[in-house]
N, CA and C atoms as an extended XYZ file, in Angstrom:
435
Properties=species:S:1:pos:R:3:atomname:S:1:resname:S:1:resid:I:1 pbc="F F F"
N       196.766      104.459      118.064 N   MET     1
C       197.848      103.858      118.814 CA  MET     1
C       198.862      103.281      117.833 C   MET     1
N       200.130      103.518      118.109 N   ILE     2
C       201.208      102.906      117.338 CA  ILE     2
C       201.888      101.877      118.239 C   ILE     2
N       202.018      100.663      117.722 N   LEU     3
C       202.666       99.572      118.448 CA  LEU     3
C       203.764       99.006      117.562 C   LEU     3
N       204.989       99.111      118.024 N   PHE     4
C       206.150       98.623      117.288 CA  PHE     4
C       206.495       97.212      117.748 C   PHE     4
N       207.287       96.516      116.925 N   THR     5
C       207.899       95.257      117.339 CA  THR     5
C       209.358       95.295      116.892 C   THR     5
N       210.197       94.555      117.624 N   ILE     6
C       211.613       94.460      117.266 CA  ILE     6
C       212.184       93.144      117.774 C   ILE     6
N       213.121       92.616      117.017 N   GLY     7
C       213.903       91.459      117.439 CA  GLY     7
C       215.354       91.882      117.514 C   GLY     7
N       216.113       91.256      118.393 N   PHE     8
C       217.491       91.711      118.575 CA  PHE     8
C       218.536       90.791      117.962 C   PHE     8
N       218.153       89.570      117.573 N   THR     9
C       219.128       88.673      116.978 CA  THR     9
C       219.620       89.273      115.663 C   THR     9
N       220.909       89.221      115.453 N   ARG    10
C       221.572       89.783      114.273 CA  ARG    10
C       221.593       91.308      114.261 C   ARG    10
N       221.286       91.941      115.372 N   GLU    11
C       221.342       93.398      115.474 CA  GLU    11
C       222.542       93.798      116.314 C   GLU    11
N       223.234       94.823      115.876 N   SER    12
C       224.261       95.397      116.740 CA  SER    12
C       223.550       96.238      117.786 C   SER    12
N       224.203       96.457      118.898 N   ALA    13
C       223.612       97.314      119.929 CA  ALA    13
C       223.348       98.699      119.357 C   ALA    13
N       224.273       99.214      118.574 N   GLU    14
C       224.107      100.550      117.996 CA  GLU    14
C       222.843      100.623      117.139 C   GLU    14
N       222.652       99.668      116.254 N   ASN    15
C       221.481       99.683      115.386 CA  ASN    15
C       220.197       99.471      116.186 C   ASN    15
N       220.224       98.553      117.136 N   PHE    16
C       219.057       98.253      117.961 CA  PHE    16
C       218.566       99.501      118.695 C   PHE    16
N       219.459      100.166      119.416 N   PHE    17
C       219.046      101.335      120.198 CA  PHE    17
C       218.717      102.526      119.300 C   PHE    17
N       219.385      102.645      118.167 N   THR    18
C       219.077      103.723      117.218 CA  THR    18
C       217.679      103.545      116.637 C   THR    18
N       217.326      102.310      116.265 N   LEU    19
C       215.972      102.056      115.751 CA  LEU    19
C       214.909      102.476      116.763 C   LEU    19
N       215.111      102.113      118.013 N   LEU    20
C       214.146      102.454      119.059 CA  LEU    20
C       214.065      103.964      119.281 C   LEU    20
N       215.220      104.611      119.352 N   LYS    21
C       215.244      106.064      119.556 CA  LYS    21
C       214.603      106.800      118.392 C   LYS    21
N       214.974      106.422      117.169 N   ASP    22
C       214.440      107.101      115.983 CA  ASP    22
C       212.927      106.948      115.857 C   ASP    22
N       212.403      105.829      116.313 N   ALA    23
C       210.952      105.600      116.276 CA  ALA    23
C       210.231      106.299      117.425 C   ALA    23
N       210.983      106.861      118.353 N   GLN    24
C       210.448      107.549      119.532 CA  GLN    24
C       209.643      106.605      120.437 C   GLN    24
N       210.155      105.387      120.555 N   VAL    25
C       209.542      104.387      121.435 CA  VAL    25
C       209.646      104.879      122.876 C   VAL    25
N       208.555      104.747      123.618 N   ARG    26
C       208.519      105.170      125.023 CA  ARG    26
C       208.783      104.021      125.991 C   ARG    26
N       208.438      102.796      125.546 N   ARG    27
C       208.508      101.652      126.447 CA  ARG    27
C       208.791      100.396      125.627 C   ARG    27
N       209.700       99.580      126.091 N   VAL    28
C       209.931       98.269      125.485 CA  VAL    28
C       209.220       97.244      126.356 C   VAL    28
N       208.389       96.444      125.697 N   ILE    29
C       207.635       95.407      126.384 CA  ILE    29
C       208.219       94.064      125.969 C   ILE    29
N       208.894       93.449      126.912 N   ASP    30
C       209.593       92.188      126.682 CA  ASP    30
C       208.579       91.053      126.728 C   ASP    30
N       208.419       90.355      125.609 N   VAL    31
C       207.441       89.270      125.526 CA  VAL    31
C       208.121       87.901      125.441 C   VAL    31
N       209.404       87.849      125.825 N   ARG    32
C       210.140       86.586      125.808 CA  ARG    32
C       209.785       85.741      127.031 C   ARG    32
N       209.770       84.452      126.840 N   LEU    33
C       209.595       83.537      127.961 CA  LEU    33
C       210.871       83.513      128.801 C   LEU    33
N       212.010       83.486      128.134 N   ASN    34
C       213.311       83.439      128.796 CA  ASN    34
C       214.047       84.751      128.537 C   ASN    34
N       213.932       85.692      129.441 N   ASN    35
C       214.530       87.005      129.206 CA  ASN    35
C       215.937       87.142      129.787 C   ASN    35
N       216.533       86.040      130.129 N   ARG    36
C       217.919       86.074      130.597 CA  ARG    36
C       218.866       85.623      129.488 C   ARG    36
N       218.351       85.662      128.278 N   SER    37
C       219.071       85.208      127.091 CA  SER    37
C       220.379       85.955      126.885 C   SER    37
N       221.341       85.251      126.338 N   GLN    38
C       222.611       85.871      125.983 CA  GLN    38
C       222.819       85.835      124.474 C   GLN    38
N       221.748       85.753      123.701 N   LEU    39
C       221.879       85.749      122.244 CA  LEU    39
C       222.560       87.015      121.750 C   LEU    39
N       222.314       88.105      122.410 N   ALA    40
C       223.016       89.358      122.149 CA  ALA    40
C       223.441       89.874      123.519 C   ALA    40
N       224.643       90.366      123.607 N   GLY    41
C       225.200       90.765      124.895 CA  GLY    41
C       224.391       91.788      125.659 C   GLY    41
N       223.605       92.588      124.953 N   PHE    42
C       222.842       93.651      125.601 CA  PHE    42
C       221.413       93.239      125.926 C   PHE    42
N       221.025       91.999      125.636 N   SER    43
C       219.615       91.625      125.705 CA  SER    43
C       219.168       90.976      127.007 C   SER    43
N       220.062       90.683      127.909 N   LYS    44
C       219.674       90.117      129.199 CA  LYS    44
C       218.812       91.145      129.936 C   LYS    44
N       217.709       90.721      130.493 N   ALA    45
C       216.691       91.634      131.031 CA  ALA    45
C       217.247       92.742      131.924 C   ALA    45
N       218.079       92.393      132.891 N   THR    46
C       218.572       93.428      133.810 CA  THR    46
C       219.487       94.414      133.099 C   THR    46
N       220.321       93.927      132.188 N   ASP    47
C       221.187       94.818      131.417 CA  ASP    47
C       220.367       95.662      130.450 C   ASP    47
N       219.428       95.033      129.779 N   LEU    48
C       218.609       95.735      128.800 CA  LEU    48
C       217.838       96.879      129.445 C   LEU    48
N       217.283       96.630      130.603 N   GLU    49
C       216.546       97.688      131.307 CA  GLU    49
C       217.452       98.896      131.549 C   GLU    49
N       218.665       98.649      131.996 N   TYR    50
C       219.619       99.744      132.227 CA  TYR    50
C       219.978      100.454      130.923 C   TYR    50
N       220.341       99.705      129.890 N   PHE    51
C       220.747      100.318      128.617 CA  PHE    51
C       219.626      101.144      128.001 C   PHE    51
N       218.407      100.628      128.026 N   LEU    52
C       217.280      101.381      127.462 CA  LEU    52
C       217.108      102.724      128.164 C   LEU    52
N       217.168      102.694      129.489 N   ARG    53
C       217.001      103.919      130.267 CA  ARG    53
C       218.173      104.878      130.044 C   ARG    53
N       219.396      104.360      130.118 N   ALA    54
C       220.588      105.209      130.038 CA  ALA    54
C       220.838      105.758      128.634 C   ALA    54
N       220.620      104.951      127.626 N   ILE    55
C       220.927      105.362      126.251 CA  ILE    55
C       219.791      106.166      125.628 C   ILE    55
N       218.564      105.749      125.903 N   ALA    56
C       217.447      106.329      125.154 CA  ALA    56
C       216.299      106.850      126.009 C   ALA    56
N       216.385      106.738      127.323 N   GLY    57
C       215.287      107.190      128.172 CA  GLY    57
C       214.018      106.384      127.959 C   GLY    57
N       214.172      105.107      127.632 N   ILE    58
C       213.033      104.230      127.351 CA  ILE    58
C       212.790      103.319      128.548 C   ILE    58
N       211.530      103.187      128.912 N   GLU    59
C       211.133      102.307      130.009 CA  GLU    59
C       211.160      100.853      129.548 C   GLU    59
N       211.434       99.948      130.461 N   TYR    60
C       211.433       98.513      130.180 CA  TYR    60
C       210.387       97.843      131.050 C   TYR    60
N       209.635       96.927      130.440 N   ARG    61
C       208.641       96.170      131.198 CA  ARG    61
C       208.552       94.756      130.629 C   ARG    61
N       208.611       93.768      131.494 N   GLN    62
C       208.386       92.399      131.055 CA  GLN    62
C       206.919       92.077      131.275 C   GLN    62
N       206.293       91.476      130.257 N   VAL    63
C       204.880       91.105      130.350 CA  VAL    63
C       204.777       89.611      130.036 C   VAL    63
N       204.916       88.768      131.063 N   PRO    64
C       204.961       87.317      130.844 CA  PRO    64
C       203.689       86.737      130.239 C   PRO    64
N       202.546       87.380      130.412 N   GLU    65
C       201.317       86.840      129.832 CA  GLU    65
C       201.298       86.950      128.307 C   GLU    65
N       202.282       87.639      127.729 N   LEU    66
C       202.402       87.722      126.268 CA  LEU    66
C       203.484       86.782      125.732 C   LEU    66
N       204.024       85.951      126.592 N   ALA    67
C       205.031       84.960      126.197 CA  ALA    67
C       204.361       83.604      126.008 C   ALA    67
N       204.934       82.765      125.166 N   PRO    68
C       204.391       81.405      125.042 CA  PRO    68
C       204.717       80.593      126.291 C   PRO    68
N       204.074       79.476      126.430 N   THR    69
C       204.438       78.547      127.507 CA  THR    69
C       205.692       77.781      127.080 C   THR    69
N       206.400       77.202      128.031 N   GLN    70
C       207.582       76.406      127.690 CA  GLN    70
C       207.182       75.215      126.832 C   GLN    70
N       206.068       74.609      127.154 N   GLU    71
C       205.580       73.461      126.389 CA  GLU    71
C       205.336       73.819      124.926 C   GLU    71
N       204.684       74.948      124.683 N   LEU    72
C       204.404       75.393      123.320 CA  LEU    72
C       205.699       75.717      122.574 C   LEU    72
N       206.603       76.397      123.244 N   LEU    73
C       207.882       76.758      122.636 CA  LEU    73
C       208.713       75.516      122.315 C   LEU    73
N       208.761       74.574      123.228 N   ASP    74
C       209.522       73.345      123.000 CA  ASP    74
C       208.960       72.529      121.834 C   ASP    74
N       207.646       72.461      121.736 N   ALA    75
C       207.026       71.712      120.634 CA  ALA    75
C       207.430       72.299      119.288 C   ALA    75
N       207.549       73.608      119.227 N   TYR    76
C       207.931       74.269      117.971 CA  TYR    76
C       209.435       74.215      117.724 C   TYR    76
N       210.218       74.608      118.707 N   LYS    77
C       211.666       74.744      118.511 CA  LYS    77
C       212.413       73.414      118.666 C   LYS    77
N       212.217       72.738      119.764 N   LYS    78
C       213.000       71.528      120.040 CA  LYS    78
C       212.497       70.302      119.289 C   LYS    78
N       211.171       70.211      119.141 N   ARG    79
C       210.616       69.043      118.463 CA  ARG    79
C       210.242       69.342      117.014 C   ARG    79
N       210.692       70.507      116.534 N   LYS    80
C       210.540       70.889      115.115 CA  LYS    80
C       209.085       70.859      114.640 C   LYS    80
N       208.195       71.414      115.473 N   GLY    81
C       206.794       71.504      115.073 CA  GLY    81
C       206.605       72.520      113.958 C   GLY    81
N       205.451       72.525      113.355 N   SER    82
C       205.184       73.463      112.254 CA  SER    82
C       204.818       74.841      112.810 C   SER    82
N       205.098       75.856      111.997 N   TRP    83
C       204.747       77.218      112.381 CA  TRP    83
C       203.233       77.339      112.541 C   TRP    83
N       202.464       76.743      111.656 N   SER    84
C       201.005       76.884      111.732 CA  SER    84
C       200.449       76.294      113.034 C   SER    84
N       201.031       75.178      113.494 N   GLU    85
C       200.595       74.610      114.778 CA  GLU    85
C       200.966       75.532      115.936 C   GLU    85
N       202.171       76.073      115.879 N   TYR    86
C       202.624       76.998      116.925 CA  TYR    86
C       201.730       78.241      116.947 C   TYR    86
N       201.490       78.802      115.777 N   GLU    87
C       200.664       80.006      115.672 CA  GLU    87
C       199.271       79.756      116.241 C   GLU    87
N       198.663       78.665      115.855 N   SER    88
C       197.328       78.319      116.344 CA  SER    88
C       197.328       78.134      117.866 C   SER    88
N       198.313       77.417      118.373 N   GLY    89
C       198.411       77.196      119.813 CA  GLY    89
C       198.654       78.476      120.579 C   GLY    89
N       199.492       79.344      120.038 N   PHE    90
C       199.792       80.598      120.729 CA  PHE    90
C       198.580       81.530      120.730 C   PHE    90
N       197.876       81.613      119.619 N   LEU    91
C       196.675       82.459      119.575 CA  LEU    91
C       195.595       81.928      120.523 C   LEU    91
N       195.479       80.612      120.625 N   ASP    92
C       194.549       80.022      121.606 CA  ASP    92
C       194.946       80.429      123.021 C   ASP    92
N       196.251       80.412      123.289 N   LEU    93
C       196.757       80.805      124.604 CA  LEU    93
C       196.403       82.265      124.916 C   LEU    93
N       196.579       83.164      123.951 N   LEU    94
C       196.223       84.576      124.166 CA  LEU    94
C       194.735       84.717      124.457 C   LEU    94
N       193.916       83.978      123.719 N   ARG    95
C       192.461       84.028      123.956 CA  ARG    95
C       192.114       83.523      125.354 C   ARG    95
N       192.724       82.413      125.760 N   LYS    96
C       192.455       81.857      127.094 CA  LYS    96
C       192.890       82.827      128.193 C   LYS    96
N       193.988       83.498      127.961 N   ARG    97
C       194.484       84.466      128.946 CA  ARG    97
C       193.709       85.783      128.912 C   ARG    97
N       192.899       86.009      127.883 N   SER    98
C       192.123       87.252      127.716 CA  SER    98
C       193.008       88.482      127.894 C   SER    98
N       194.163       88.471      127.230 N   VAL    99
C       195.130       89.549      127.430 CA  VAL    99
C       194.593       90.917      127.043 C   VAL    99
N       193.683       90.947      126.089 N   GLU   100
C       193.130       92.230      125.665 CA  GLU   100
C       192.343       92.922      126.782 C   GLU   100
N       191.875       92.139      127.749 N   ARG   101
C       191.134       92.707      128.879 CA  ARG   101
C       192.009       92.940      130.107 C   ARG   101
N       193.056       92.144      130.247 N   SER   102
C       193.878       92.251      131.454 CA  SER   102
C       195.024       93.263      131.326 C   SER   102
N       195.362       93.644      130.115 N   LEU   103
C       196.471       94.581      129.911 CA  LEU   103
C       195.987       96.018      129.904 C   LEU   103
N       196.836       96.904      130.349 N   GLU   104
C       196.536       98.337      130.317 CA  GLU   104
C       196.820       98.856      128.904 C   GLU   104
N       195.765       99.125      128.164 N   ARG   105
C       195.888       99.506      126.754 CA  ARG   105
C       196.817      100.700      126.552 C   ARG   105
N       196.722      101.694      127.402 N   SER   106
C       197.529      102.906      127.236 CA  SER   106
C       199.028      102.634      127.339 C   SER   106
N       199.416      101.569      128.018 N   ALA   107
C       200.837      101.229      128.154 CA  ALA   107
C       201.448      100.758      126.841 C   ALA   107
N       200.607      100.460      125.858 N   PHE   108
C       201.087       99.936      124.585 CA  PHE   108
C       201.211      100.997      123.500 C   PHE   108
N       200.741      102.198      123.755 N   ASP   109
C       200.876      103.261      122.752 CA  ASP   109
C       202.324      103.738      122.716 C   ASP   109
N       202.923      103.702      121.545 N   MET   110
C       204.335      104.056      121.329 CA  MET   110
C       205.261      103.105      122.086 C   MET   110
N       204.770      101.883      122.282 N   ALA   111
C       205.576      100.845      122.911 CA  ALA   111
C       206.092       99.912      121.826 C   ALA   111
N       207.058       99.074      122.204 N   CYS   112
C       207.662       98.153      121.251 CA  CYS   112
C       207.759       96.772      121.879 C   CYS   112
N       207.124       95.796      121.232 N   LEU   113
C       207.201       94.415      121.685 CA  LEU   113
C       208.563       93.856      121.300 C   LEU   113
N       209.244       93.282      122.262 N   LEU   114
C       210.598       92.757      122.059 CA  LEU   114
C       210.633       91.242      122.148 C   LEU   114
N       211.271       90.624      121.168 N   CYS   115
C       211.587       89.206      121.209 CA  CYS   115
C       212.926       89.011      120.521 C   CYS   115
N       213.403       87.798      120.489 N   SER   116
C       214.736       87.565      119.938 CA  SER   116
C       214.750       87.372      118.430 C   SER   116
N       213.703       86.812      117.856 N   GLU   117
C       213.704       86.494      116.420 CA  GLU   117
C       214.015       87.726      115.583 C   GLU   117
N       214.867       87.533      114.589 N   HIS   118
C       215.292       88.641      113.740 CA  HIS   118
C       214.124       89.264      112.969 C   HIS   118
N       213.326       88.428      112.335 N   GLU   119
C       212.203       88.907      111.522 CA  GLU   119
C       210.878       88.571      112.207 C   GLU   119
N       209.888       89.422      112.036 N   PRO   120
C       208.606       89.188      112.711 CA  PRO   120
C       207.760       88.068      112.103 C   PRO   120
N       208.031       87.675      110.885 N   ARG   121
C       207.180       86.715      110.181 CA  ARG   121
C       206.923       85.444      110.995 C   ARG   121
N       207.969       84.858      111.568 N   HIS   122
C       207.821       83.648      112.378 CA  HIS   122
C       208.202       83.927      113.828 C   HIS   122
N       207.587       84.958      114.378 N   CYS   123
C       207.830       85.314      115.773 CA  CYS   123
C       206.505       85.618      116.441 C   CYS   123
N       206.389       85.222      117.698 N   HIS   124
C       205.119       85.445      118.401 CA  HIS   124
C       204.865       86.918      118.682 C   HIS   124
N       205.897       87.788      118.618 N   ARG   125
C       205.637       89.215      118.821 CA  ARG   125
C       204.691       89.760      117.751 C   ARG   125
N       204.819       89.267      116.515 N   ARG   126
C       203.905       89.670      115.449 CA  ARG   126
C       202.498       89.186      115.765 C   ARG   126
N       202.385       87.970      116.258 N   LEU   127
C       201.072       87.425      116.600 CA  LEU   127
C       200.421       88.238      117.708 C   LEU   127
N       201.203       88.636      118.708 N   VAL   128
C       200.680       89.469      119.802 CA  VAL   128
C       200.178       90.794      119.234 C   VAL   128
N       200.999       91.440      118.411 N   ALA   129
C       200.625       92.743      117.848 CA  ALA   129
C       199.354       92.633      117.017 C   ALA   129
N       199.260       91.627      116.176 N   GLU   130
C       198.073       91.452      115.333 CA  GLU   130
C       196.844       91.101      116.167 C   GLU   130
N       197.033       90.322      117.208 N   TYR   131
C       195.935       89.955      118.098 CA  TYR   131
C       195.385       91.205      118.794 C   TYR   131
N       196.291       92.026      119.326 N   LEU   132
C       195.845       93.245      120.009 CA  LEU   132
C       195.170       94.202      119.033 C   LEU   132
N       195.669       94.271      117.823 N   LYS   133
C       195.037       95.124      116.801 CA  LYS   133
C       193.618       94.642      116.519 C   LYS   133
N       193.460       93.340      116.400 N   GLU   134
C       192.136       92.771      116.148 CA  GLU   134
C       191.186       93.055      117.306 C   GLU   134
N       191.664       92.918      118.534 N   LYS   135
C       190.805       93.072      119.710 CA  LYS   135
C       190.558       94.531      120.077 C   LYS   135
N       191.589       95.368      119.948 N   TRP   136
C       191.464       96.763      120.370 CA  TRP   136
C       191.066       97.696      119.232 C   TRP   136
N       191.305       97.296      117.995 N   GLY   137
C       191.059       98.175      116.860 CA  GLY   137
C       192.048       99.332      116.864 C   GLY   137
N       192.056      100.118      115.845 N   ASP   138
C       192.864      101.332      115.740 CA  ASP   138
C       194.284      101.199      116.307 C   ASP   138
N       194.951      100.100      115.964 N   VAL   139
C       196.341       99.892      116.351 CA  VAL   139
C       197.156       99.807      115.063 C   VAL   139
N       198.113      100.697      114.924 N   ASP   140
C       199.008      100.713      113.771 CA  ASP   140
C       200.263       99.938      114.168 C   ASP   140
N       200.448       98.745      113.594 N   VAL   141
C       201.588       97.896      113.930 CA  VAL   141
C       202.733       98.197      112.973 C   VAL   141
N       203.904       98.467      113.555 N   ARG   142
C       205.105       98.754      112.756 CA  ARG   142
C       206.255       97.894      113.256 C   ARG   142
N       206.855       97.158      112.339 N   HIS   143
C       207.981       96.298      112.682 CA  HIS   143
C       209.293       97.041      112.412 C   HIS   143
N       210.122       97.202      113.433 N   LEU   144
C       211.411       97.862      113.287 CA  LEU   144
C       212.435       96.815      112.869 C   LEU   144
N       213.066       97.041      111.718 N   GLU   145
C       214.057       96.086      111.215 CA  GLU   145
C       215.266       96.837      110.725 C   GLU   145
């Protein structure tokens, strides 16, 4: 299984959709808590779903169980918590949600986890991808940048 990740902040629409098309992504899985974001003009959930389908023939799916809670996000972003605390809390959340058992594994092959952060290093999409790799095995994680 190949599982991609991508962030849209600092990406032009042209580069964003080209990266997805060139990687032959079949489905974008939105893991944002707030998918009505206007950080990039093309990233609002309803618009993004249309653009993905029209430009690249890519399916869009929001999977809220792969998003952090508002409380966890606020502790990290608004109250300037540490990345290690956020990472630990988010991984605990994934374990409590047992996402590896509740998600349809086949839906993630040639799929791309989407979040806003430019780089995966300090983004929960990387944590989701690594968690699923650990639980499912045989998952090749590739970050599109």
